[in-house]
Coordinates of C-alpha atoms in Angstrom, one line a residue:
M1 CA -30.6 26.1 7.1
F2 CA -34.0 27.5 7.5
D3 CA -36.9 26.8 9.7
E4 CA -40.6 26.0 8.7
V5 CA -43.7 27.0 10.4
R6 CA -46.3 24.4 10.7
H7 CA -49.6 24.8 12.6
G8 CA -48.0 27.7 14.5
A9 CA -45.0 26.0 15.7
V10 CA -41.6 26.2 14.5
V11 CA -40.3 22.9 13.0
G12 CA -36.6 22.6 12.3
V13 CA -35.7 21.8 8.8
G14 CA -32.0 22.1 9.1
A15 CA -29.3 20.1 10.8
Y16 CA -30.5 20.1 14.6
A17 CA -34.3 19.6 14.5
L18 CA -36.2 17.9 17.2
S19 CA -37.2 14.4 16.5
P20 CA -40.8 13.3 17.0
R21 CA -39.9 9.8 16.6
A22 CA -38.1 8.1 19.7
G23 CA -34.7 6.4 19.3
L24 CA -33.5 8.5 16.5
A25 CA -30.5 10.9 16.9
T26 CA -31.2 14.5 17.0
P27 CA -29.5 15.9 13.9
S28 CA -31.7 16.0 10.7
G29 CA -30.6 16.1 7.1
E30 CA -30.9 18.9 5.0
L31 CA -33.6 19.4 2.3
R32 CA -31.8 20.0 -1.1
R33 CA -33.3 20.5 -4.6
P34 CA -32.6 17.2 -6.4
A35 CA -32.0 19.0 -9.8
A36 CA -29.9 21.6 -8.1
V37 CA -27.7 18.8 -6.5
W38 CA -27.3 17.3 -10.2
L39 CA -26.6 20.5 -11.7
L40 CA -24.1 21.7 -9.2
G41 CA -22.3 18.5 -9.8
L42 CA -22.3 19.0 -13.4
A43 CA -21.1 22.5 -13.1
T44 CA -18.3 21.7 -10.9
L45 CA -16.9 18.5 -12.9
G46 CA -18.2 16.2 -10.3
L47 CA -16.8 17.7 -7.2
Y48 CA -20.1 18.9 -5.6
W49 CA -21.4 15.3 -6.3
L50 CA -18.5 14.0 -3.9
L51 CA -19.3 16.6 -1.2
W52 CA -23.1 15.7 -1.6
Y53 CA -22.3 12.1 -1.3
Y54 CA -20.2 12.6 1.9
R55 CA -22.9 14.9 3.4
A56 CA -25.7 12.4 2.5
N57 CA -24.1 9.5 4.2
R58 CA -23.1 11.5 7.1
E59 CA -26.7 12.7 7.5
L60 CA -28.0 9.2 7.3
R61 CA -25.3 7.9 9.9
D62 CA -26.4 10.8 12.2
F63 CA -30.1 10.1 11.6
D64 CA -30.0 6.5 12.9
P65 CA -27.3 4.9 15.0
E66 CA -28.2 1.6 13.3
I67 CA -27.0 3.0 10.0
K68 CA -23.4 2.1 9.9
V69 CA -21.3 3.9 7.2
R70 CA -18.0 5.9 7.3
P71 CA -18.7 8.9 4.8
A72 CA -15.2 9.4 3.8
L73 CA -14.7 5.8 3.0
A74 CA -17.9 5.9 0.8
V75 CA -16.6 8.9 -1.1
L76 CA -13.3 7.0 -1.6
A77 CA -15.3 4.3 -3.0
V78 CA -17.2 6.3 -5.5
S79 CA -14.1 8.4 -6.5
V80 CA -10.9 6.4 -6.6
G81 CA -12.7 3.0 -6.3
A82 CA -14.5 3.8 -9.5
I83 CA -11.3 2.9 -11.3
V84 CA -12.0 -0.6 -10.3
V85 CA -15.8 -0.2 -10.7
I86 CA -16.8 -2.7 -8.0
P87 CA -16.2 -0.3 -4.9
A88 CA -18.2 2.4 -6.5
V89 CA -21.0 0.2 -7.6
A90 CA -21.2 -1.4 -4.1
S91 CA -21.2 2.0 -2.4
L92 CA -23.8 3.4 -4.4
Y93 CA -25.9 0.3 -3.7
N94 CA -25.4 0.3 -0.2
T95 CA -26.2 4.2 0.0
G96 CA -29.5 3.3 -1.6
C97 CA -30.1 0.6 1.1
R98 CA -29.2 2.9 3.9
I99 CA -31.8 5.7 2.4
A100 CA -34.5 2.8 2.4
Q101 CA -33.4 1.9 6.1
A102 CA -33.8 5.5 7.0
Q103 CA -37.3 5.8 5.3
R104 CA -38.6 2.9 7.0
R105 CA -37.3 4.4 10.5
A106 CA -39.0 7.6 9.7
G107 CA -42.2 5.6 9.3
L108 CA -42.3 5.5 5.4
H109 CA -42.2 2.6 2.9
G110 CA -38.6 2.0 2.1
S111 CA -39.2 2.8 -1.6
V112 CA -35.7 3.6 -2.7
S113 CA -33.8 1.0 -4.7
G114 CA -30.1 0.7 -4.6
L115 CA -30.3 -1.1 -8.1
T116 CA -32.2 1.7 -9.4
G117 CA -29.6 4.2 -8.1
V118 CA -26.9 2.3 -9.5
G119 CA -28.7 2.1 -12.9
L120 CA -29.3 5.7 -13.0
G121 CA -25.7 6.5 -12.0
L122 CA -24.3 4.3 -14.8
A123 CA -26.7 5.4 -17.5
L124 CA -27.3 9.1 -16.9
G125 CA -25.4 10.3 -13.7
L126 CA -28.8 11.0 -12.0
T127 CA -28.3 8.9 -8.8
P128 CA -27.8 12.0 -6.7
C129 CA -31.2 13.6 -7.9
Y130 CA -32.9 10.1 -7.1
Y131 CA -31.3 9.7 -3.8
Q132 CA -31.9 13.2 -2.8
A133 CA -35.6 13.1 -3.6
H134 CA -35.8 10.1 -1.3
L135 CA -33.9 11.6 1.5
N136 CA -36.0 14.8 1.4
Q137 CA -38.9 12.6 2.0
V138 CA -37.1 11.2 5.1
W139 CA -36.3 14.7 6.5
V140 CA -39.8 15.9 5.9
A141 CA -41.5 12.9 7.3
R142 CA -39.0 13.3 10.5
N143 CA -39.6 16.9 11.1

């Protein structure tokens, strides 16, 4: 984790930054480079993607109490559930919807699309890049 200095004040970018928006939980997500998320997943034969997926869903749950997700179940859906296909597709879609909800809660236009996330995942495995780029917007807007 690291802290960023803006206008002479230290603003946390790591896991426990203070929220300027009322009603949001205190923990914030981690800024990650989208391309690095994808490359690390590729280098680890997908294991990092599962770790990232767990963390991203946990960060979303911690960010807004109205976002209901069980991160371990989400990972199970995209790993073991991928054998059946439908659980993986549903989980990827729902994660996109959660990110859009977090964007709106952070005062942004909810521009992420669960359908685009699923399509990028099926076509090129780029869902982590797409979702992390949008998560970064939430964490920056939040801090």
